[in-house]
Coordinates of C-alpha atoms in Angstrom, one line a residue:
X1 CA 19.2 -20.7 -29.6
X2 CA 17.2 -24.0 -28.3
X3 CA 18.2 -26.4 -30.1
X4 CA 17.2 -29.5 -27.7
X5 CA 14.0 -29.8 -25.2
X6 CA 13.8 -32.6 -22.8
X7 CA 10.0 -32.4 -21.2
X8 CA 9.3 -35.2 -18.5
X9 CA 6.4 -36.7 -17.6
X10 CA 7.0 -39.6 -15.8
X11 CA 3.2 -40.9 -14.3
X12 CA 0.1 -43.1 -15.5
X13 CA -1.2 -43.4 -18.9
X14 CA -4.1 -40.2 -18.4
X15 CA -1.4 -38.0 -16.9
X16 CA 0.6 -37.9 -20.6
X17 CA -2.2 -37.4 -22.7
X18 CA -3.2 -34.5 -20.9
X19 CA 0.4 -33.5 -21.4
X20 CA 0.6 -33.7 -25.0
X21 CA -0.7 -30.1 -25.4
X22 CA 2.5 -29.3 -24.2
X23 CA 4.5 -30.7 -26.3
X24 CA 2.9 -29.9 -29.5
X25 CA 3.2 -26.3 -27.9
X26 CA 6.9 -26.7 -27.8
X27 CA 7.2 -28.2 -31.1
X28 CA 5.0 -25.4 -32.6
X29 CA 7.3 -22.6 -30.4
X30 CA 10.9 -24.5 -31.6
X31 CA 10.0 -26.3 -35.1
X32 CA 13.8 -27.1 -35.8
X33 CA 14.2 -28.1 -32.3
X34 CA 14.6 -31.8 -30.8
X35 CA 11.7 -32.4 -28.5
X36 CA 12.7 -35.4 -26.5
X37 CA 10.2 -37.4 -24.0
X38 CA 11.3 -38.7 -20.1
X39 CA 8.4 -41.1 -19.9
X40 CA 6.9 -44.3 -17.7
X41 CA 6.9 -47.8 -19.0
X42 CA 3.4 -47.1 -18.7
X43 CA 2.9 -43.8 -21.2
X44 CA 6.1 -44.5 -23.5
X45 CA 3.9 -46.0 -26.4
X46 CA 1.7 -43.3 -26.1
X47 CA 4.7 -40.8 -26.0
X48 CA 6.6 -42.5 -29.0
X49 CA 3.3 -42.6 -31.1
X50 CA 2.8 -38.6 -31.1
X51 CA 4.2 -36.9 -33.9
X52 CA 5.5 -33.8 -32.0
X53 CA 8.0 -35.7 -29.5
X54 CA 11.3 -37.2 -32.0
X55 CA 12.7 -39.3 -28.8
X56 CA 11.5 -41.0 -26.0
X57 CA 13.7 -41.8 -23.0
X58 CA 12.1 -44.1 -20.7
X59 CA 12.8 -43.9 -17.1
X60 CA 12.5 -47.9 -16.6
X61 CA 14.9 -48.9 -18.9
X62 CA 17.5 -47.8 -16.3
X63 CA 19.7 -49.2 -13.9
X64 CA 20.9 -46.7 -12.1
X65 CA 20.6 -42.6 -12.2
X66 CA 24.6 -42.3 -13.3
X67 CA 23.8 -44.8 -16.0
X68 CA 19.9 -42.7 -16.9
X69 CA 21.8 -39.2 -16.2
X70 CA 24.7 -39.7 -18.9
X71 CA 21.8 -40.9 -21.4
X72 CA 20.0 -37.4 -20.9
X73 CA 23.4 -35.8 -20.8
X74 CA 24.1 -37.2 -24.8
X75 CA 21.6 -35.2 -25.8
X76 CA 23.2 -31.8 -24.6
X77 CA 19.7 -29.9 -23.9
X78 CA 19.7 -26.3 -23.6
X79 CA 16.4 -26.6 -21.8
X80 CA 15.1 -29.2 -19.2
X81 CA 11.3 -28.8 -18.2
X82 CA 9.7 -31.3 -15.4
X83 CA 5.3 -31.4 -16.2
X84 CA 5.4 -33.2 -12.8
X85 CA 8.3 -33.6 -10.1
X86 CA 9.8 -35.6 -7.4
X87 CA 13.2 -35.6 -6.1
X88 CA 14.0 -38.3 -8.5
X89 CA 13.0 -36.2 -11.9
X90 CA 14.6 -32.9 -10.5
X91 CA 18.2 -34.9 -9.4
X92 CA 17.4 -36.0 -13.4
X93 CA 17.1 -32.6 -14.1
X94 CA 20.4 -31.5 -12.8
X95 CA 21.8 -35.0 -14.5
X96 CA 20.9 -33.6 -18.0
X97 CA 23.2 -30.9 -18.1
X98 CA 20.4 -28.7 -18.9
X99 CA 21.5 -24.9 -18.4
X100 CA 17.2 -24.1 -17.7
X101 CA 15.7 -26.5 -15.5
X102 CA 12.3 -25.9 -15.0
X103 CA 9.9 -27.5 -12.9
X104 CA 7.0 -26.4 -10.0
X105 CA 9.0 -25.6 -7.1
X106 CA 6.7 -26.5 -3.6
X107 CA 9.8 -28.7 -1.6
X108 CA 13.3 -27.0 -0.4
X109 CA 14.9 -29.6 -3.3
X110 CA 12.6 -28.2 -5.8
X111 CA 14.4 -24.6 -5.8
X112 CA 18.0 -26.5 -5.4
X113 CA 17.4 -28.5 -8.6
X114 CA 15.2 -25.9 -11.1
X115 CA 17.5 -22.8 -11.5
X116 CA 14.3 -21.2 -13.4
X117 CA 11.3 -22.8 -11.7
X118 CA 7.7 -21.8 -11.0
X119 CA 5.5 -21.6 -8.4
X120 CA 2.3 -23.4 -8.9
X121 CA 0.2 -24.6 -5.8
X122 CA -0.9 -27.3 -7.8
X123 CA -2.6 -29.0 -5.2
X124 CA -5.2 -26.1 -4.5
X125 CA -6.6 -27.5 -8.5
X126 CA -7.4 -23.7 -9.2
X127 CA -6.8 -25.2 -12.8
X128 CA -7.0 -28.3 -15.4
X129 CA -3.7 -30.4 -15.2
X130 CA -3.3 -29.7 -19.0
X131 CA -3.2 -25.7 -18.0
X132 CA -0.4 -26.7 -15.2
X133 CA 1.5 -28.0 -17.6
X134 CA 1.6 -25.6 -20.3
X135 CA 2.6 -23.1 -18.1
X136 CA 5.5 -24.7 -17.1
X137 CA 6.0 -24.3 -21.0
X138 CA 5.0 -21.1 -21.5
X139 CA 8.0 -20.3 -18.5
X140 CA 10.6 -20.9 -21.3
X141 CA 9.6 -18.0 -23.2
X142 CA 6.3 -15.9 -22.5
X143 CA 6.4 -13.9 -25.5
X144 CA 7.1 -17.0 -28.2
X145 CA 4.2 -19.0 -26.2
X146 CA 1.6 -15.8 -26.7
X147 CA 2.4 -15.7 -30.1
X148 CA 2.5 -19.5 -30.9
X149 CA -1.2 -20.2 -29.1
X150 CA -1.1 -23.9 -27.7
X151 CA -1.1 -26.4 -29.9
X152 CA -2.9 -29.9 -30.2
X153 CA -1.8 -33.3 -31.4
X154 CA -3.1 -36.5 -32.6
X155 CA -2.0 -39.8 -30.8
X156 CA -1.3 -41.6 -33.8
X157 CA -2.2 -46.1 -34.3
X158 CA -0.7 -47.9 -37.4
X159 CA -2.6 -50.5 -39.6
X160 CA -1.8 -53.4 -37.5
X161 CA -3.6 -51.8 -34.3
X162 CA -6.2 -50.7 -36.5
X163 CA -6.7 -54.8 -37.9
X164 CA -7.9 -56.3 -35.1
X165 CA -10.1 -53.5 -34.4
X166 CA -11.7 -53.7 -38.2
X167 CA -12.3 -57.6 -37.8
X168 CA -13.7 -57.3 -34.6
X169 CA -16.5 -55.1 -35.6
X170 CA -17.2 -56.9 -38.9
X171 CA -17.7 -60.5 -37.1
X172 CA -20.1 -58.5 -34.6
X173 CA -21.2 -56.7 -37.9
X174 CA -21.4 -53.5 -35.9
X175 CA -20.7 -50.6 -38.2
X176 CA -17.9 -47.9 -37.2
X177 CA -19.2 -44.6 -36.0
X178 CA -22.2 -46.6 -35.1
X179 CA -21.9 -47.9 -31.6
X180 CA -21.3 -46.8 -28.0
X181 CA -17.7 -47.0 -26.3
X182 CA -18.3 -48.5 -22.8
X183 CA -14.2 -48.5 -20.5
X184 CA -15.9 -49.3 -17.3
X185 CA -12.6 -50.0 -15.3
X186 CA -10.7 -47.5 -13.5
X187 CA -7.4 -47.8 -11.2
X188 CA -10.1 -46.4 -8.1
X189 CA -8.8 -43.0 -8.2
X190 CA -11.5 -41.5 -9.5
X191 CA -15.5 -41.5 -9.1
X192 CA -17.1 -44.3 -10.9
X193 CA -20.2 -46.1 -11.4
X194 CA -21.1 -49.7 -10.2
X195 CA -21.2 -52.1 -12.3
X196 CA -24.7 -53.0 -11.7
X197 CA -25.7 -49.2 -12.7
X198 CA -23.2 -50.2 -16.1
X199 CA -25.6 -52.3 -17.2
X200 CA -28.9 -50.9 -16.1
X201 CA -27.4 -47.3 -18.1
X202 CA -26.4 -49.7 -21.2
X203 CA -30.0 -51.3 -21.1
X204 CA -31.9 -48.2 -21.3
X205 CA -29.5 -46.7 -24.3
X206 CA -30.0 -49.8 -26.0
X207 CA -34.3 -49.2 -25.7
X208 CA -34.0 -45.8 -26.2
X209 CA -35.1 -43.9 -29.4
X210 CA -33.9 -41.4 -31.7
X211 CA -34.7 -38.1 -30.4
X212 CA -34.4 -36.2 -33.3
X213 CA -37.2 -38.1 -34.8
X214 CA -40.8 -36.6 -34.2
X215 CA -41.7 -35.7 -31.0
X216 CA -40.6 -37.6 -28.9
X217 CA -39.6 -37.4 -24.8
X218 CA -36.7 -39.6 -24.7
X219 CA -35.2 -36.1 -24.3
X220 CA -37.3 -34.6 -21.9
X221 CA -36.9 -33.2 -17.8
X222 CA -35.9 -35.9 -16.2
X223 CA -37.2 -36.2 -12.8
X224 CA -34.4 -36.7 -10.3
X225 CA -35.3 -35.8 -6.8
X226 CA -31.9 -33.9 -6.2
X227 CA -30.4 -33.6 -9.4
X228 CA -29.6 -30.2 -10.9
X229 CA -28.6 -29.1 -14.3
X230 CA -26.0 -26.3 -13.9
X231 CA -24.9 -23.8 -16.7
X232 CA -21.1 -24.2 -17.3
X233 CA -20.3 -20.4 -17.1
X234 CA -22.1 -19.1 -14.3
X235 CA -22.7 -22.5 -12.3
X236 CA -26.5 -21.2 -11.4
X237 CA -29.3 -23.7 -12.3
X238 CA -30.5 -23.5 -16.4
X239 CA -34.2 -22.9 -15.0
X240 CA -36.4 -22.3 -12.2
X241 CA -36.4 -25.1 -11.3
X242 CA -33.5 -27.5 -10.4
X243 CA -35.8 -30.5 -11.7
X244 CA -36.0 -29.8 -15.4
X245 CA -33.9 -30.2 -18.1
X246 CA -33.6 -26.8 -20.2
X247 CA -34.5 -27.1 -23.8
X248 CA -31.4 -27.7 -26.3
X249 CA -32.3 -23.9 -27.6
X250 CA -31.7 -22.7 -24.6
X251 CA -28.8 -24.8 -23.6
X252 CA -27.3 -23.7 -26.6
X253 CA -27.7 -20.2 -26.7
X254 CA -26.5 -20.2 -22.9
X255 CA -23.0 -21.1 -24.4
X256 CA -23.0 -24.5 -25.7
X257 CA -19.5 -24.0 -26.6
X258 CA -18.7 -24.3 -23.0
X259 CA -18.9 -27.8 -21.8
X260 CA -21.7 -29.1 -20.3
X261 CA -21.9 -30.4 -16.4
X262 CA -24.5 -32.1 -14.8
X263 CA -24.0 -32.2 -11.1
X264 CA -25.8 -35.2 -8.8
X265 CA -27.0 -32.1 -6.6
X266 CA -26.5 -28.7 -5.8
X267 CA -24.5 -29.7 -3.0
X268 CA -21.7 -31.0 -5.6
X269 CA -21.6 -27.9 -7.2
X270 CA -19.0 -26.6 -4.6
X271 CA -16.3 -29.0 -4.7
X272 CA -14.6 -30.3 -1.7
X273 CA -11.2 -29.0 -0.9
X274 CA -8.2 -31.3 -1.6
X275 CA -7.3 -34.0 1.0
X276 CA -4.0 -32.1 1.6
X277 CA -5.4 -28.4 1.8
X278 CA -4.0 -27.7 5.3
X279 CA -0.3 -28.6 4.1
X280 CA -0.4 -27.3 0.9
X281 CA -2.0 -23.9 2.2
X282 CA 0.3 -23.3 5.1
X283 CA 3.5 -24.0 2.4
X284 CA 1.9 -21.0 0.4
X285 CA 1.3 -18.6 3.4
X286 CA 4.0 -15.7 3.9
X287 CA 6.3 -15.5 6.4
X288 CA 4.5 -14.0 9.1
X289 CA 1.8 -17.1 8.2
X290 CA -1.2 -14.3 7.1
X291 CA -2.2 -15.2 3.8
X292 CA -2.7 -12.9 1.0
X293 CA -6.8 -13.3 0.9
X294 CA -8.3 -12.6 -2.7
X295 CA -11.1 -10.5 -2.5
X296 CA -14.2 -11.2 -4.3
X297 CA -17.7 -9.7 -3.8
X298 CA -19.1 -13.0 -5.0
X299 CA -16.6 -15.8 -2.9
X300 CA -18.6 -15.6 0.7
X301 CA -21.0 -18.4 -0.7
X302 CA -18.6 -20.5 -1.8
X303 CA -16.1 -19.8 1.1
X304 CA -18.9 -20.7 3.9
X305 CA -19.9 -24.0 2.1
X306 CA -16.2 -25.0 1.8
X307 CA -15.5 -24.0 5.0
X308 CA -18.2 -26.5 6.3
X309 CA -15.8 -29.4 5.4
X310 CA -13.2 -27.8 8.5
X311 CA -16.8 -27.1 10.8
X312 CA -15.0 -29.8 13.8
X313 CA -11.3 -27.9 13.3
X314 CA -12.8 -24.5 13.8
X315 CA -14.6 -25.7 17.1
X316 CA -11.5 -26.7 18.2
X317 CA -9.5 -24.6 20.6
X318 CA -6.3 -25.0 18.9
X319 CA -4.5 -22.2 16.7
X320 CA -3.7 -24.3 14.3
X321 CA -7.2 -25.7 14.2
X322 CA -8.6 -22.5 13.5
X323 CA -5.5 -21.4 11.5
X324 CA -6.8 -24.9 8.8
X325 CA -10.1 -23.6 8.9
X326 CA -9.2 -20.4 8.0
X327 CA -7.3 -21.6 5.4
X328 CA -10.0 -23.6 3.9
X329 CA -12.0 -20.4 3.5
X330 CA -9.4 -18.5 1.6
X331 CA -8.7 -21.5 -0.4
X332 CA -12.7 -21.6 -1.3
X333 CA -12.7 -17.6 -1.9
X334 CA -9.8 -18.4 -4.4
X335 CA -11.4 -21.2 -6.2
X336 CA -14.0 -18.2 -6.8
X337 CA -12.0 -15.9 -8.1
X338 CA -10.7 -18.0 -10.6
X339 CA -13.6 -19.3 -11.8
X340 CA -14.9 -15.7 -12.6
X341 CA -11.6 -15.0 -14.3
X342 CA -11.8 -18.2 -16.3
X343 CA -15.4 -17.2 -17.2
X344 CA -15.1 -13.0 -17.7
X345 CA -11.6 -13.6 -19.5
X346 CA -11.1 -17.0 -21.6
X347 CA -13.5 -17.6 -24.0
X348 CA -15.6 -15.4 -26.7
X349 CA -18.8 -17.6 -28.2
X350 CA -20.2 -17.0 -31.5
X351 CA -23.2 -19.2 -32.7
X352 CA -24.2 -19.2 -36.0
X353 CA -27.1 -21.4 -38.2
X354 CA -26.5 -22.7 -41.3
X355 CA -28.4 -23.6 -44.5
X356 CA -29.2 -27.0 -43.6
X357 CA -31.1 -25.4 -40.3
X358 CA -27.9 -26.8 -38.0
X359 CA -26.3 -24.6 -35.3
X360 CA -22.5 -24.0 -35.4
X361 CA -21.2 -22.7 -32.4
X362 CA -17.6 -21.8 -32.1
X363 CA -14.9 -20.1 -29.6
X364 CA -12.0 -18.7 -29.4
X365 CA -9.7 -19.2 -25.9
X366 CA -8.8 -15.6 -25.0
X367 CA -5.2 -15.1 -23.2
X368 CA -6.2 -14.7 -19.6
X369 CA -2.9 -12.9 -19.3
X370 CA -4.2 -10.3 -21.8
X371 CA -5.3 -7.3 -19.8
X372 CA -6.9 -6.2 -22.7
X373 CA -8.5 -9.4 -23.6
X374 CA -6.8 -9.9 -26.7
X375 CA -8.0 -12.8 -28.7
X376 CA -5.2 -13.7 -30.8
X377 CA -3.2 -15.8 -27.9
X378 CA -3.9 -18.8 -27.3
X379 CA -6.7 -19.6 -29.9
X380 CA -7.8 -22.9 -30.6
X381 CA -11.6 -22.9 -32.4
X382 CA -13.8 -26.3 -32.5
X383 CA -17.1 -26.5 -34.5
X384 CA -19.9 -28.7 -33.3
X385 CA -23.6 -29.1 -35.1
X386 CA -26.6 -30.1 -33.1
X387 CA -29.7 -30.0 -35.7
X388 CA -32.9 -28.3 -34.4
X389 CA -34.3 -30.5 -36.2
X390 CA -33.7 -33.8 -38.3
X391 CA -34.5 -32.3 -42.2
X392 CA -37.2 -33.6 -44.6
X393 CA -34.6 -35.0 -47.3
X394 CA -32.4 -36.8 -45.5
X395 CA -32.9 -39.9 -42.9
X396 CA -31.7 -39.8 -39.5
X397 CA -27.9 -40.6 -39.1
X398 CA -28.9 -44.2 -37.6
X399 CA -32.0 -46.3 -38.5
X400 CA -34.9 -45.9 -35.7
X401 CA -35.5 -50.0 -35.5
X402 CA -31.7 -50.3 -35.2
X403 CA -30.8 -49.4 -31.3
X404 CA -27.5 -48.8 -30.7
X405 CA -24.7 -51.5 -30.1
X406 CA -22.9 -50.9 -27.0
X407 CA -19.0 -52.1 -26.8
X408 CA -17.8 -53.2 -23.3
X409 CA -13.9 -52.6 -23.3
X410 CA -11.7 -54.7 -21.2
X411 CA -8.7 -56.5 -20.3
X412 CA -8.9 -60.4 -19.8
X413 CA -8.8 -59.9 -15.8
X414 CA -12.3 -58.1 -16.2
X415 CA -13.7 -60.9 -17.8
X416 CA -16.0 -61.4 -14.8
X417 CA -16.6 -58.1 -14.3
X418 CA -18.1 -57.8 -17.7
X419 CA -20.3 -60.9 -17.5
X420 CA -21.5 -59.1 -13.9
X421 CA -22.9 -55.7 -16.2
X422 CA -24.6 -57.9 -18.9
X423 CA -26.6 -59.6 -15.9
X424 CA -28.1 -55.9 -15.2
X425 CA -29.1 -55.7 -19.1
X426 CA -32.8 -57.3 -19.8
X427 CA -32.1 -60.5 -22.3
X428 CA -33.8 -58.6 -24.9
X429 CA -31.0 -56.1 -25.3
X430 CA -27.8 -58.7 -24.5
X431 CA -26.9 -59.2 -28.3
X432 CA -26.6 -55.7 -28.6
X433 CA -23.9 -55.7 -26.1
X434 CA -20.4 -57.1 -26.8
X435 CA -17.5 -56.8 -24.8
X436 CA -13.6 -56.3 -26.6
X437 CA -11.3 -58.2 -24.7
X438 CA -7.9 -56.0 -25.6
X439 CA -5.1 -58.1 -25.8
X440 CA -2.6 -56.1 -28.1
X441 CA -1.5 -52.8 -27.1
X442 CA -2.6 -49.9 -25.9
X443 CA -3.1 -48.7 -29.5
X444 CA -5.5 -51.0 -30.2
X445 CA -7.9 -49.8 -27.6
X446 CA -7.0 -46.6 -29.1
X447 CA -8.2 -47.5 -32.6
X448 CA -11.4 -48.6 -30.8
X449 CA -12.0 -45.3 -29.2
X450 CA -11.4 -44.1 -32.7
X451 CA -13.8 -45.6 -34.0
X452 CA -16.9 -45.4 -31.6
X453 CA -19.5 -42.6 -31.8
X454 CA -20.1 -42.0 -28.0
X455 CA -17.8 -42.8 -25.4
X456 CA -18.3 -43.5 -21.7
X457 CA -16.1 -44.0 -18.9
X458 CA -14.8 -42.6 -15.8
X459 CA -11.6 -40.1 -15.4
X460 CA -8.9 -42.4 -16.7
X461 CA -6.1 -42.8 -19.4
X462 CA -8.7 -44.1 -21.8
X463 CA -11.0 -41.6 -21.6
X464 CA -8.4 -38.7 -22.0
X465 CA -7.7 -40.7 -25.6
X466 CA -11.2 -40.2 -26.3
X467 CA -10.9 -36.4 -25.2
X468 CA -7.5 -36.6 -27.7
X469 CA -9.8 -37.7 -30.2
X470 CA -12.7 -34.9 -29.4
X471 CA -15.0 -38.2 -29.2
X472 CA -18.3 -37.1 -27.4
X473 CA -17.3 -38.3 -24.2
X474 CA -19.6 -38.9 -21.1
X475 CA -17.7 -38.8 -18.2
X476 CA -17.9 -38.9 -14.4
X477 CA -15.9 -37.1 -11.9
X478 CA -15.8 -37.2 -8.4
X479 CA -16.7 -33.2 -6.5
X480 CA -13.5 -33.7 -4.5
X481 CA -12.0 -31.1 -6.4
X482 CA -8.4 -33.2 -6.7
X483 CA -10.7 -35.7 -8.7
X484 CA -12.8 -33.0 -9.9
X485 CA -13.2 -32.0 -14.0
X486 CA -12.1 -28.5 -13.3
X487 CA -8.3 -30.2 -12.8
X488 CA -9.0 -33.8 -14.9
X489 CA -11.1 -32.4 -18.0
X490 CA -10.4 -33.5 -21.5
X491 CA -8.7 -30.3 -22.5
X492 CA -9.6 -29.1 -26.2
X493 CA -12.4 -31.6 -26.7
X494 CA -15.6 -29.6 -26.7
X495 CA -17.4 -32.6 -27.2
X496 CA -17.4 -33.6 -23.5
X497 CA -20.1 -33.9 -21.0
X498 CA -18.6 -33.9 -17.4
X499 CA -21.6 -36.0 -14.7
X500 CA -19.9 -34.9 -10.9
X501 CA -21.1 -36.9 -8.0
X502 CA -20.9 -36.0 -4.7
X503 CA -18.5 -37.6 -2.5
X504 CA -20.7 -38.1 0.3
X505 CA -22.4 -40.9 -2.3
X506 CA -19.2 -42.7 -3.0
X507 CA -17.3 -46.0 -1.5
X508 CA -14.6 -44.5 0.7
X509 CA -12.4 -47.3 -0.8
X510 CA -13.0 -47.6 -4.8
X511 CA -14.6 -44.6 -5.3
X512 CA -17.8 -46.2 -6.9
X513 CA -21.1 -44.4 -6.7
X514 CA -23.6 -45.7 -3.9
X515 CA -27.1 -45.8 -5.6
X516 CA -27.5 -44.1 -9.3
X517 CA -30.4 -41.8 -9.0
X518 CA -33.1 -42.0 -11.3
X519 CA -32.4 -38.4 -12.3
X520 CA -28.8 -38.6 -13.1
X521 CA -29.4 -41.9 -14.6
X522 CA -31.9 -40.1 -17.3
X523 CA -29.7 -37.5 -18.1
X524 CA -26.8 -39.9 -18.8
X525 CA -29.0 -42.1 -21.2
X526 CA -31.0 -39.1 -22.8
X527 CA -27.1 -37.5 -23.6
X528 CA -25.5 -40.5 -24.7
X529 CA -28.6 -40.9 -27.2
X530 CA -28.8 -37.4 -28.2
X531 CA -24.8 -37.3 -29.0
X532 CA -25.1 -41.0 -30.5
X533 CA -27.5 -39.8 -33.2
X534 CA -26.8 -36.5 -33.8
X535 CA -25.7 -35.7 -37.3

């Protein structure tokens, strides 16, 4: 009987929430169980603010791993799972006392320290981070994780996060659920845009129009010399021709329910291998170094553009030149095979219009263990309306003369970079811009988040609370696919709306994008006001 679960996950702020899946899972799989947290001083108020965990060890309280060992020990788990590992976390794991360890084994220590591990390859990203994870807990009993289907949880804020919050947006008399969420600030990990491109983005939401009203284009094809709109299943353009938009009819009945991508161009659509490919590859080859190869009818494409990324180590002479190129090509032919599992196996759509003339569209996540593709594993179902059109008794959701107000969150040491964004904004549109200097916790910025109608931001901690919080989230992702939204996507929130640029069009050094195309710039505006006044 499990009576005690320590799960660890030790990293930033982003990498926990997309962890908390998992420990809801466990929660729902063990309900009389103790679920117990190893966290960060950086993701311990998030941890000790979900309702599934009941402790939360952190890791930097701790002097010494004797002294951090015999804590873990006190608890007398019967199970020890590591979401993420080092040789620090698996000595941990040992420390605990914990008769199952279990953790992704990939170094030598890694299958000394977990007596029940698993083998990932989590650097070849054939997966989200969230799926990673929940594997690790569905290791601890395949059976009661089928029958349990994963489970979600709310990151929870009390009334004096939520104070500040409500007096902030009564003083700028900006009503909740009635502005945009700006978090323009990353840690440089992932893609982002400039700040400039902030603020000419912010300007045009802030002049654009309902575009449920009339007819009206504020919606219509953009015109972005390279930008194509890609459907999420199949990852072939939505029409003819890679410069229009397709209509929301068509974009729902293609599978709405899937998220939607826009990609900067069709070259982005293939993402880029991981940084570390060659290592990682050659630690997952057998013995006599030939790697298993999946086969796949449909993988040559993707394997040859991959593969372009390894053109100088092929030309090379070297075996161990062409033995990273030919790595890269299996690894590309393996992204491809997953994909088309993901697609044939995981979801089933069903759209449906109701009596107010609004589409529902809803899904069901298949088990992609299931050979028979069984829907009752793993189900989680979202509903989403997007009105054809706005109906004759009832006003749109926001006032055409009002445009929307746009919040700027922020720290006090991006005070400067804050005033640098309004510059780009025409002096016209400035008072509908405000920025939230955060100086409580990091449940305050939550409460924000809670409260906005759209958010926008690149791949970071505060964006996966708005994926927590299925906000309609706009977010940007780099095609390197260690960065990419296939590993870094707001799992469960169907309300997201992943933008990828290409790498080539990014600062080697922060990541930000080079010039905003006037394409991609149009579909990020005409999104953030279609989701910011839909019903």
């Amino acid at each position: 009987m499990v009576q005690t679960i320590i799960i660890a996950r030790t990293d930033k702020i982003g990498d926990f929430v997309v962890s908390i899946p998992s420990y809801a899972t466990a929660r729902a799989m063990y309900p009389e169980a103790k679920i117990v947290a190893l966290v960060s001083k950086f993701n311990r108020i998030i941890a000790e603010n979900v309702a599934c965990i009941d402790e939360c060890v952190c890791i930097d309280d701790y002097q010494s791993m004797g002294e951090l060992g015999a804590k873990l020990r006190s608890y007398h788990p019967d199970v020890f799972v590591a979401l993420v590992s080092n040789n620090t976390i698996s000595k941990l794991a040992v420390k605990s006392g914990a008769p199952r360890r279990i953790g992704p084994r990939s170094k030598l220590w890694s299958f000394l320290h977990y007596n029940d591990g698993l083998r990932q390859h989590r650097s070849l990203c054939m997966k989200s981070e969230a799926a990673y994870n929940l594997d690790l807990i569905r290791h601890i009993d395949p059976q009661l994780f089928d029958q349990t289907g994963i489970r979600f949880a709310r990151i929870q804020y009390g009334q004096e996060d939520m104070a500040p919050v409500d007096a902030y947006l009564e003083q700028h008399m900006i009503a909740p659920s009635g502005f945009v969420l700006v978090n323009p600030f990353t840690g440089g990990s992932g893609a982002n845009l400039a700040l400039d491109q902030y603020g000419v983005v912010i300007d045009e939401i802030i002049s654009g129009k309902n575009p449920y009203l009339g007819a009206q284009s504020d919606l219509a094809a953009p015109r972005g010399a390279d930008l194509g709109y890609w459907d999420a299943q199949t990852r072939e353009p939505l029409s003819t021709s890679s410069q229009e938009r397709p209509s929301e009819e068509s974009n729902s009945s293609k599978g709405s329910a899937l998220r939607r991508e826009f990609y900067e161009d069709q070259q982005a659509v293939e993402a880029v291998a991981p940084d570390d490919l060659s290592q990682t590859a050659l630690a997952v080859t057998d013995p006599n170094g030939a790697k298993r190869a999946s086969a796949s009818s449909g993988a040559a494409t993707a394997g040859a553009a991959t593969a372009g990324t390894a053109g100088t180590a092929e030309s090379e002479p070297s075996d161990n030149s062409s033995m990273s190129a030919q790595l890269v090509r299996e690894w590309a032919e393996e992204q491809s095979v997953e994909r088309n599992r993901i697609l044939k196996q995981e979801y089933d759509t069903q759209t449906t219009t109701d009596a107010d003339g609004s589409v529902t569209v809803s899904w069901t996540r298949r088990d992609s263990a299931s050979a028979d593709g069984d829907t009752s594993h793993h189900e989680s179902r979202w509903e989403q309306h997007r009105p054809d059109e706005v109906a004759q008794d009832k006003g749109p959701a926001v006032e055409e003369s009002q445009p929307p107000h746009v919040v700027i969150l922020g720290m006090k040491q991006h005070q400067e970079q804050m005033d640098e964004i309004l510059e780009s904004v025409s002096p016209q549109n400035r008072p509908y811009v405000h920025f939230f200097i955060n100086e409580g916790s990091l449940l305050v910025a939550a409460a924000l988040v809670d409260r906005c109608k759209v958010f926008i931001g690149p791949s970071t901690g505060i964006t996966q609370i708005a994926g927590n919080y299925l906000k309609p989230a706009i977010c940007f992702y780099s095609s390197r696919i260690s960065n990419s939204h296939r590993r870094w996507e707001l799992y469960g929130d169907p309300e997201e709306v992943a933008f990828t640029f290409n790498i080539k069009n990014l600062n080697p050094n922060n990541k930000v994008l080079s010039s905003l195309q006037d394409g991609m710039k149009q579909a990020i505006v005409s999104t953030v006001l279609e989701e910011f006044y839909r019903r």
